[in-house]
XYZ file of C-alpha atoms in Angstrom:
377
model
C 124.219 166.772 101.619
C 126.937 164.633 103.487
C 125.297 161.531 102.671
C 125.103 160.238 99.016
C 123.484 156.884 98.237
C 125.762 154.678 97.428
C 124.611 151.887 94.004
C 126.377 148.686 94.679
C 126.532 146.497 91.822
C 123.773 143.434 92.376
C 125.731 140.104 92.845
C 125.115 137.129 90.478
C 122.885 134.675 91.721
C 124.697 131.692 93.721
C 123.107 129.236 90.811
C 121.479 129.354 87.278
C 118.194 127.766 86.058
C 119.335 127.759 83.065
C 122.893 126.976 82.753
C 122.675 122.997 81.911
C 126.011 122.545 83.656
C 124.804 124.628 86.830
C 120.982 123.671 86.451
C 119.671 120.654 88.893
C 119.385 117.200 87.594
C 116.197 116.861 86.946
C 116.830 112.740 85.524
C 114.819 109.979 87.237
C 117.109 108.266 90.006
C 117.153 104.819 89.310
C 116.259 102.403 92.193
C 119.418 100.966 93.526
C 119.805 97.046 93.435
C 120.048 95.482 96.166
C 122.465 92.258 96.654
C 121.409 88.976 97.234
C 122.315 89.076 100.903
C 120.107 92.294 101.482
C 117.767 90.402 99.843
C 117.441 87.594 101.538
C 116.085 90.340 105.008
C 113.443 91.260 103.165
C 112.234 87.919 101.626
C 109.614 86.751 104.496
C 108.161 83.153 103.624
C 107.025 82.316 107.628
C 105.123 84.706 109.766
C 104.025 84.130 113.716
C 100.855 87.140 113.555
C 98.567 87.273 116.965
C 95.227 88.964 115.784
C 92.572 90.483 118.403
C 89.068 90.955 116.893
C 88.002 94.682 117.714
C 85.682 95.288 120.626
C 81.988 96.060 120.630
C 81.345 98.842 122.169
C 78.863 99.222 125.251
C 74.664 100.215 125.626
C 73.993 103.201 126.136
C 71.972 104.340 129.539
C 69.636 107.194 129.332
C 66.233 108.130 129.875
C 64.199 110.080 127.390
C 64.208 114.028 128.727
C 61.839 116.680 127.363
C 59.605 119.595 128.399
C 55.580 118.584 129.520
C 57.155 114.729 129.040
C 57.968 113.383 132.807
C 58.235 109.884 132.049
C 59.833 109.716 128.678
C 61.009 106.811 129.023
C 64.508 104.769 128.063
C 66.065 105.401 124.908
C 69.627 103.977 125.397
C 71.110 102.494 121.845
C 73.523 99.674 121.429
C 76.798 99.752 121.023
C 78.663 99.387 117.771
C 80.375 95.860 116.608
C 83.756 95.511 116.735
C 85.661 95.214 113.277
C 87.140 91.575 111.736
C 91.055 91.587 111.105
C 91.034 90.771 107.186
C 93.445 89.066 105.313
C 93.725 89.716 102.039
C 95.691 88.670 99.166
C 97.259 91.196 96.750
C 99.707 90.619 94.227
C 101.400 93.115 94.274
C 103.237 91.756 97.627
C 106.077 89.402 97.376
C 106.806 88.719 100.747
C 105.691 88.415 104.362
C 108.665 90.476 105.575
C 105.851 94.086 106.159
C 103.186 91.509 107.825
C 103.447 92.735 111.565
C 103.132 90.138 114.639
C 100.301 91.768 116.078
C 96.837 93.120 114.671
C 93.855 94.329 116.481
C 90.412 95.513 115.380
C 88.687 98.972 115.741
C 86.750 99.109 118.655
C 83.026 99.815 118.928
C 81.448 103.196 119.669
C 79.235 103.488 122.382
C 75.727 103.597 122.195
C 74.108 107.092 123.169
C 71.247 108.529 124.031
C 67.778 109.277 121.671
C 67.607 106.159 120.618
C 71.513 106.358 119.103
C 73.087 103.294 118.253
C 77.174 103.066 118.240
C 79.294 103.498 114.847
C 80.602 99.856 113.944
C 84.539 99.775 114.108
C 86.228 100.031 111.038
C 87.857 96.075 109.683
C 91.491 96.278 110.030
C 92.665 94.859 106.059
C 96.066 92.446 106.199
C 97.837 92.614 102.746
C 100.015 89.339 102.688
C 100.885 87.867 98.569
C 99.343 85.645 96.833
C 99.893 81.871 97.291
C 99.999 82.772 101.653
C 99.361 79.840 103.788
C 97.305 80.403 106.801
C 97.798 77.417 109.995
C 96.403 77.409 113.416
C 98.051 74.841 115.741
C 99.330 73.144 112.610
C 95.914 72.898 110.651
C 95.417 74.761 107.417
C 92.737 77.160 107.755
C 92.803 78.987 104.582
C 94.499 79.381 101.157
C 94.828 82.610 99.908
C 95.702 81.725 95.942
C 93.280 84.236 93.505
C 94.162 88.142 93.873
C 91.952 90.201 96.191
C 90.859 86.967 97.927
C 90.035 87.280 101.856
C 89.922 85.459 105.302
C 88.790 86.938 108.450
C 91.503 85.802 110.713
C 89.657 87.255 113.753
C 85.960 88.690 114.133
C 85.024 91.655 115.925
C 82.952 91.397 119.298
C 79.400 92.080 119.233
C 78.140 95.565 120.157
C 75.825 95.905 123.635
C 72.599 96.327 124.173
C 71.368 99.868 125.159
C 68.459 100.263 128.174
C 65.689 100.260 125.420
C 66.504 96.991 124.099
C 65.274 95.509 126.887
C 61.770 98.041 127.510
C 58.724 95.517 128.131
C 55.287 95.758 129.185
C 56.927 94.332 132.616
C 59.437 96.732 133.047
C 58.887 99.982 131.146
C 61.934 101.947 133.480
C 64.442 99.458 132.750
C 67.802 100.390 134.218
C 69.914 97.165 132.626
C 72.653 97.392 129.615
C 74.657 95.179 128.471
C 79.113 95.766 127.762
C 80.101 95.217 124.600
C 81.893 91.793 124.007
C 85.751 91.572 123.519
C 86.709 90.407 120.108
C 87.945 86.700 118.724
C 91.909 86.558 119.712
C 94.076 83.978 117.689
C 97.494 83.032 116.974
C 97.788 82.155 113.516
C 101.108 80.668 110.720
C 101.189 82.673 107.675
C 103.389 80.630 105.310
C 104.133 81.920 101.930
C 104.548 79.150 98.545
C 105.522 80.923 95.642
C 102.778 80.845 92.512
C 104.987 80.201 89.530
C 103.464 78.832 86.320
C 107.167 76.964 85.901
C 109.928 76.198 88.628
C 113.235 75.681 87.798
C 114.512 73.245 89.501
C 118.526 72.379 89.611
C 121.254 71.149 92.069
C 123.885 74.052 93.051
C 125.905 75.989 90.027
C 123.912 74.289 87.330
C 122.840 77.802 85.689
C 119.225 78.588 87.090
C 119.961 82.725 87.993
C 122.020 82.602 84.810
C 118.901 81.070 82.489
C 116.404 83.053 84.383
C 118.092 86.466 83.839
C 118.347 85.241 80.031
C 114.774 84.557 79.828
C 113.575 87.296 81.648
C 114.173 91.060 83.486
C 114.147 88.984 86.839
C 118.214 89.882 88.223
C 119.056 86.643 90.719
C 122.442 87.114 91.882
C 124.959 85.315 89.956
C 127.934 83.545 91.022
C 130.926 80.680 90.928
C 130.053 79.173 93.925
C 127.369 76.773 95.439
C 124.056 78.230 97.092
C 124.578 81.707 95.232
C 120.874 82.424 95.212
C 118.975 82.534 98.995
C 115.821 83.403 98.325
C 113.112 82.521 95.297
C 113.064 84.551 92.418
C 110.311 85.039 90.104
C 110.515 86.229 86.580
C 107.994 87.031 83.928
C 108.716 85.821 80.409
C 106.952 88.151 77.960
C 105.093 86.928 74.487
C 103.643 89.002 71.409
C 100.221 87.917 72.365
C 100.718 89.287 75.474
C 100.501 86.423 77.725
C 102.879 86.455 80.249
C 104.359 82.935 82.306
C 105.858 83.577 85.376
C 109.483 81.122 85.680
C 110.163 80.435 89.616
C 114.399 80.234 90.360
C 113.972 77.446 93.286
C 117.276 77.542 95.048
C 119.620 75.190 94.534
C 118.416 71.354 95.833
C 121.079 68.818 96.896
C 120.979 65.246 98.029
C 119.373 64.686 101.339
C 116.926 68.146 100.836
C 113.760 66.346 101.940
C 115.675 65.741 105.331
C 116.256 69.467 105.525
C 119.773 68.830 104.185
C 121.381 71.768 102.507
C 118.577 74.257 102.254
C 116.611 72.044 102.856
C 112.465 71.928 102.788
C 112.713 75.472 103.602
C 112.438 75.892 99.777
C 111.305 72.622 98.509
C 107.434 73.992 99.551
C 108.006 76.264 96.882
C 108.052 73.562 94.307
C 104.541 72.366 95.461
C 102.605 75.024 93.203
C 104.330 75.284 90.176
C 102.345 73.681 87.056
C 104.925 72.376 85.363
C 108.320 71.711 85.924
C 112.110 72.980 84.487
C 114.765 70.945 85.183
C 118.041 72.265 84.933
C 120.856 69.639 84.388
C 124.634 70.994 84.207
C 125.882 69.247 80.777
C 129.888 69.848 81.198
C 129.833 67.266 84.662
C 130.259 63.414 83.956
C 127.487 61.258 84.203
C 124.911 64.438 83.962
C 121.325 61.997 84.036
C 122.251 61.174 87.476
C 121.561 64.617 88.166
C 117.770 64.243 87.051
C 117.575 60.672 89.104
C 118.785 62.700 92.093
C 116.383 65.512 92.139
C 113.280 63.808 90.991
C 114.026 61.317 93.849
C 114.149 64.864 96.514
C 110.880 65.933 95.200
C 108.860 62.210 95.393
C 110.743 61.836 98.929
C 108.946 65.508 99.493
C 105.589 64.844 98.010
C 104.599 61.999 96.825
C 103.446 62.357 92.492
C 105.191 66.236 92.677
C 108.204 64.650 89.939
C 105.746 62.966 87.852
C 103.891 66.832 86.903
C 104.685 68.115 83.269
C 108.019 68.725 82.724
C 111.347 69.347 80.222
C 114.987 68.541 80.826
C 117.527 71.729 80.465
C 120.760 70.939 79.341
C 123.160 74.163 80.128
C 126.394 75.207 79.216
C 126.091 73.485 75.659
C 129.033 76.170 74.763
C 131.689 73.100 75.813
C 133.581 71.084 74.472
C 132.635 68.027 77.115
C 129.117 69.211 77.008
C 128.952 68.212 73.724
C 129.471 65.066 73.927
C 127.450 64.461 76.974
C 124.449 65.377 75.282
C 123.755 62.707 73.199
C 124.964 59.937 76.051
C 122.120 62.290 78.471
C 119.042 61.943 75.665
C 119.514 58.106 75.640
C 118.908 57.641 79.088
C 116.423 60.446 79.452
C 112.459 59.633 78.508
C 111.669 63.205 78.555
C 112.361 65.802 76.283
C 116.014 67.582 76.688
C 116.651 70.892 75.137
C 120.367 71.720 74.739
C 121.053 75.767 75.623
C 123.705 77.765 76.975
C 122.172 80.595 79.566
C 125.477 82.399 79.085
C 125.549 82.797 74.973
C 121.782 82.635 74.246
C 121.990 79.391 71.894
C 119.530 77.714 71.645
C 116.499 79.810 74.191
C 114.313 80.532 71.270
C 113.325 76.435 71.643
C 113.153 76.925 75.434
C 110.771 79.693 74.566
C 108.584 78.108 72.331
C 108.269 74.837 74.493
C 107.518 76.730 77.602
C 104.622 78.313 75.933
C 103.238 74.876 74.933
C 103.287 74.126 78.523
C 101.704 76.664 79.583
C 98.864 76.492 76.586
C 98.197 72.713 77.787
C 97.981 74.364 80.980
C 95.357 76.492 80.739
C 93.433 74.443 78.426
C 93.529 71.520 81.150
C 92.334 73.846 83.888
C 89.550 75.688 81.693
C 88.315 71.749 80.810
C 88.047 71.286 84.353
C 85.921 74.624 84.989
C 88.863 76.361 86.285
C 90.312 79.692 86.497
C 94.152 79.567 85.244
C 96.803 81.630 87.421
C 97.299 84.388 85.240
C 100.046 87.209 86.158
């Protein structure tokens, strides 16, 4: 025949799954590092929230209807209750950035016929970080300091009564029923105070962020200009017996911080939850003991007794020549224990880690002797 089948050679596939050069890269993608400037958008420590409980379902209005039963009587059931709005502390949450400005509980369903009650509305759970303070009109109404702790921010409304509820000997055929009540409405202020065992307190460029990088896996920004750290970072120090000590890097304080100078009181409140303090002093500056006096003054001016917590003085930048000269002078002027180290080179970090564990063990024993449970990470 004039038509003949022509066999064309098969074209090679566009990609190969066996060739290492052409195969799809199946390596796990690393999480992209977020800069300190971008991280400030995600870290929110204050939030104003309006919460409204769910509305209760209305009562049912019906009469029983059945063959050969003319007067069946009322059978309208009650409505379901509205759902609550509940704040729940979650250890995985580290910021209030995911909290929306408005929450409302789910509404209850209306009562049905045949004495069927309406379903209750589901509760609305709002996850907040551990250490969240709940205020209303400036007054503290809740302090969520434990993982899983809950606080009912707004109660749901009660369900209405059906006409079956109003049946009595005087009224055998009630037609009256009640609607559901509206839910509670409140405006709350949420305030986050970082919960950590130890707090790094020091002036800008004292080396707090570098020290936190050296003893934990936290990655705060490090640069040669003041106020590099714009939000608190929490690093976890791991020990061989699986104990974990949380260390918070508080942004740098300056003179007059209790009067809202510099970063001001925005981060002084994060020191309130720290059980013991690590004063970081720059040994390379003239008269480094004056830094410690100024830091204690700012803490005491912000809250009385805050500077009297268990502490240790860390003399940073011991790798510099001027720091070795100032170290004996600092120890003469300071009554507390002074640990000289270098966060840059890692010199004498072991002494800090051992003393940090001693402070943590003392804190745990004190809490247990008072019948309280210590904070665990």
